[in-house]
Tab-separated table of C-alpha atoms in Angstrom:
chain	number	residue	atom	x	y	z
A	479	MET	CA	114.282	102.813	14.540
A	480	ASN	CA	112.396	106.098	14.644
A	481	VAL	CA	109.116	106.050	12.736
A	482	PRO	CA	107.352	109.326	11.878
A	483	SER	CA	104.086	109.580	13.812
A	484	ALA	CA	102.210	110.405	10.585
A	485	HIS	CA	102.583	106.738	9.601
A	486	ILE	CA	100.979	105.543	12.847
A	487	GLY	CA	97.926	107.809	13.105
A	488	ASP	CA	95.891	107.904	16.334
A	489	GLY	CA	97.533	104.678	17.478
A	490	ILE	CA	100.530	106.766	18.530
A	491	ASN	CA	98.548	107.683	21.667
A	492	TYR	CA	98.752	104.096	22.915
A	493	LEU	CA	102.353	103.172	22.121
A	494	LYS	CA	105.080	103.133	24.734
A	495	GLU	CA	108.673	103.819	23.794
A	496	ASN	CA	110.355	100.761	22.228
A	497	GLU	CA	106.981	99.069	21.583
A	498	GLU	CA	107.202	96.529	18.761
A	499	VAL	CA	105.307	97.331	15.559
A	500	GLU	CA	105.249	95.835	12.057
A	501	ILE	CA	106.557	98.108	9.304
A	502	LEU	CA	106.007	97.535	5.587
A	503	PHE	CA	108.683	99.024	3.325
A	504	ASN	CA	108.956	99.683	-0.403
A	505	GLY	CA	112.706	99.941	-0.743
A	506	GLU	CA	113.645	102.417	1.987
A	507	GLU	CA	110.235	104.117	2.046
A	508	ILE	CA	107.779	103.244	4.826
A	509	ILE	CA	104.453	102.184	3.305
A	510	SER	CA	102.516	101.325	6.476
A	511	VAL	CA	102.912	100.709	10.191
A	512	ASP	CA	100.772	98.120	11.982
A	513	ILE	CA	100.544	98.515	15.733
A	514	PRO	CA	99.227	95.814	18.087
A	515	ILE	CA	95.411	95.651	18.169
A	516	PHE	CA	95.461	95.346	21.960
A	517	ILE	CA	97.984	96.840	24.343
A	518	ASN	CA	98.247	96.867	28.140
A	519	LEU	CA	98.671	100.282	29.747
A	520	LYS	CA	98.746	101.521	33.330
A	521	VAL	CA	96.289	104.122	34.633
A	522	VAL	CA	98.214	107.081	36.077
A	523	SER	CA	95.216	109.139	37.178
A	524	VAL	CA	91.420	108.973	37.209
A	525	GLU	CA	88.759	111.587	37.763
A	526	PRO	CA	85.975	110.836	40.207
A	527	GLY	CA	82.845	109.386	38.647
A	528	ALA	CA	79.243	110.299	39.398
A	529	LYS	CA	78.187	107.951	42.187
A	530	GLY	CA	74.668	106.616	42.343
A	531	ASP	CA	74.121	106.390	38.581
A	532	THR	CA	73.917	102.631	38.081
A	533	VAL	CA	71.148	102.513	35.487
A	534	SER	CA	73.356	103.296	32.508
A	535	ASN	CA	76.876	102.283	31.519
A	536	VAL	CA	78.664	105.048	33.445
A	537	THR	CA	82.286	105.906	32.733
A	538	LYS	CA	84.895	108.368	33.914
A	539	PRO	CA	88.064	109.764	32.295
A	540	ALA	CA	91.360	108.003	33.018
A	541	LYS	CA	94.823	109.143	31.979
A	542	LEU	CA	97.139	106.364	30.789
A	543	GLU	CA	100.916	106.108	31.113
A	544	THR	CA	101.302	107.275	27.496
A	545	GLY	CA	99.401	110.492	28.226
A	546	ALA	CA	96.246	109.394	26.398
A	547	THR	CA	92.901	109.836	28.152
A	548	ILE	CA	90.128	107.262	27.726
A	549	ASN	CA	86.772	106.562	29.370
A	550	VAL	CA	86.736	103.659	31.817
A	551	PRO	CA	84.124	102.093	34.135
A	552	LEU	CA	83.702	103.634	37.590
A	553	PHE	CA	85.462	100.716	39.335
A	554	ILE	CA	88.833	101.434	37.664
A	555	ASN	CA	91.441	102.991	39.964
A	556	GLU	CA	94.830	104.631	39.596
A	557	GLY	CA	97.675	102.135	39.166
A	558	GLU	CA	95.587	99.435	37.480
A	559	LEU	CA	96.722	97.787	34.255
A	560	LEU	CA	94.154	97.903	31.448
A	561	LYS	CA	93.794	96.202	28.079
A	562	ILE	CA	93.132	98.882	25.442
A	563	ASP	CA	91.846	98.422	21.875
A	564	THR	CA	94.189	100.618	19.814
A	565	ARG	CA	91.764	100.693	16.853
A	566	THR	CA	89.084	102.487	18.861
A	567	GLY	CA	91.018	103.783	21.863
A	568	SER	CA	88.577	102.048	24.170
A	569	TYR	CA	88.850	100.129	27.425
A	570	VAL	CA	88.513	96.343	27.004
A	571	GLU	CA	89.199	94.881	30.456
A	572	ARG	CA	91.396	94.962	33.540
A	573	VAL	CA	94.578	92.931	33.296
A	574	LYS	CA	95.392	90.722	36.267
A	575	GLY	CA	98.892	91.506	37.513
């Protein structure tokens, strides 16, 4: 089923094609779409981080397989699978493959 992106909001940035979501209908009208709170996505590219800055919580941009870009810790590399919080669009943890 195709769901208009307006019903999903910013969560659309973290959904892969054919991802399961919960849809609430009123008759044939879509009332709301609930996406998973956490989703696992692969990193397709990362930008180099600033080395040597270990005092603060340093992050770098990473592009995910859906095209979304999030900030991740410096130790994250291309090809890694990450757990993402779809409510905030933030990195949660690495997923062991």
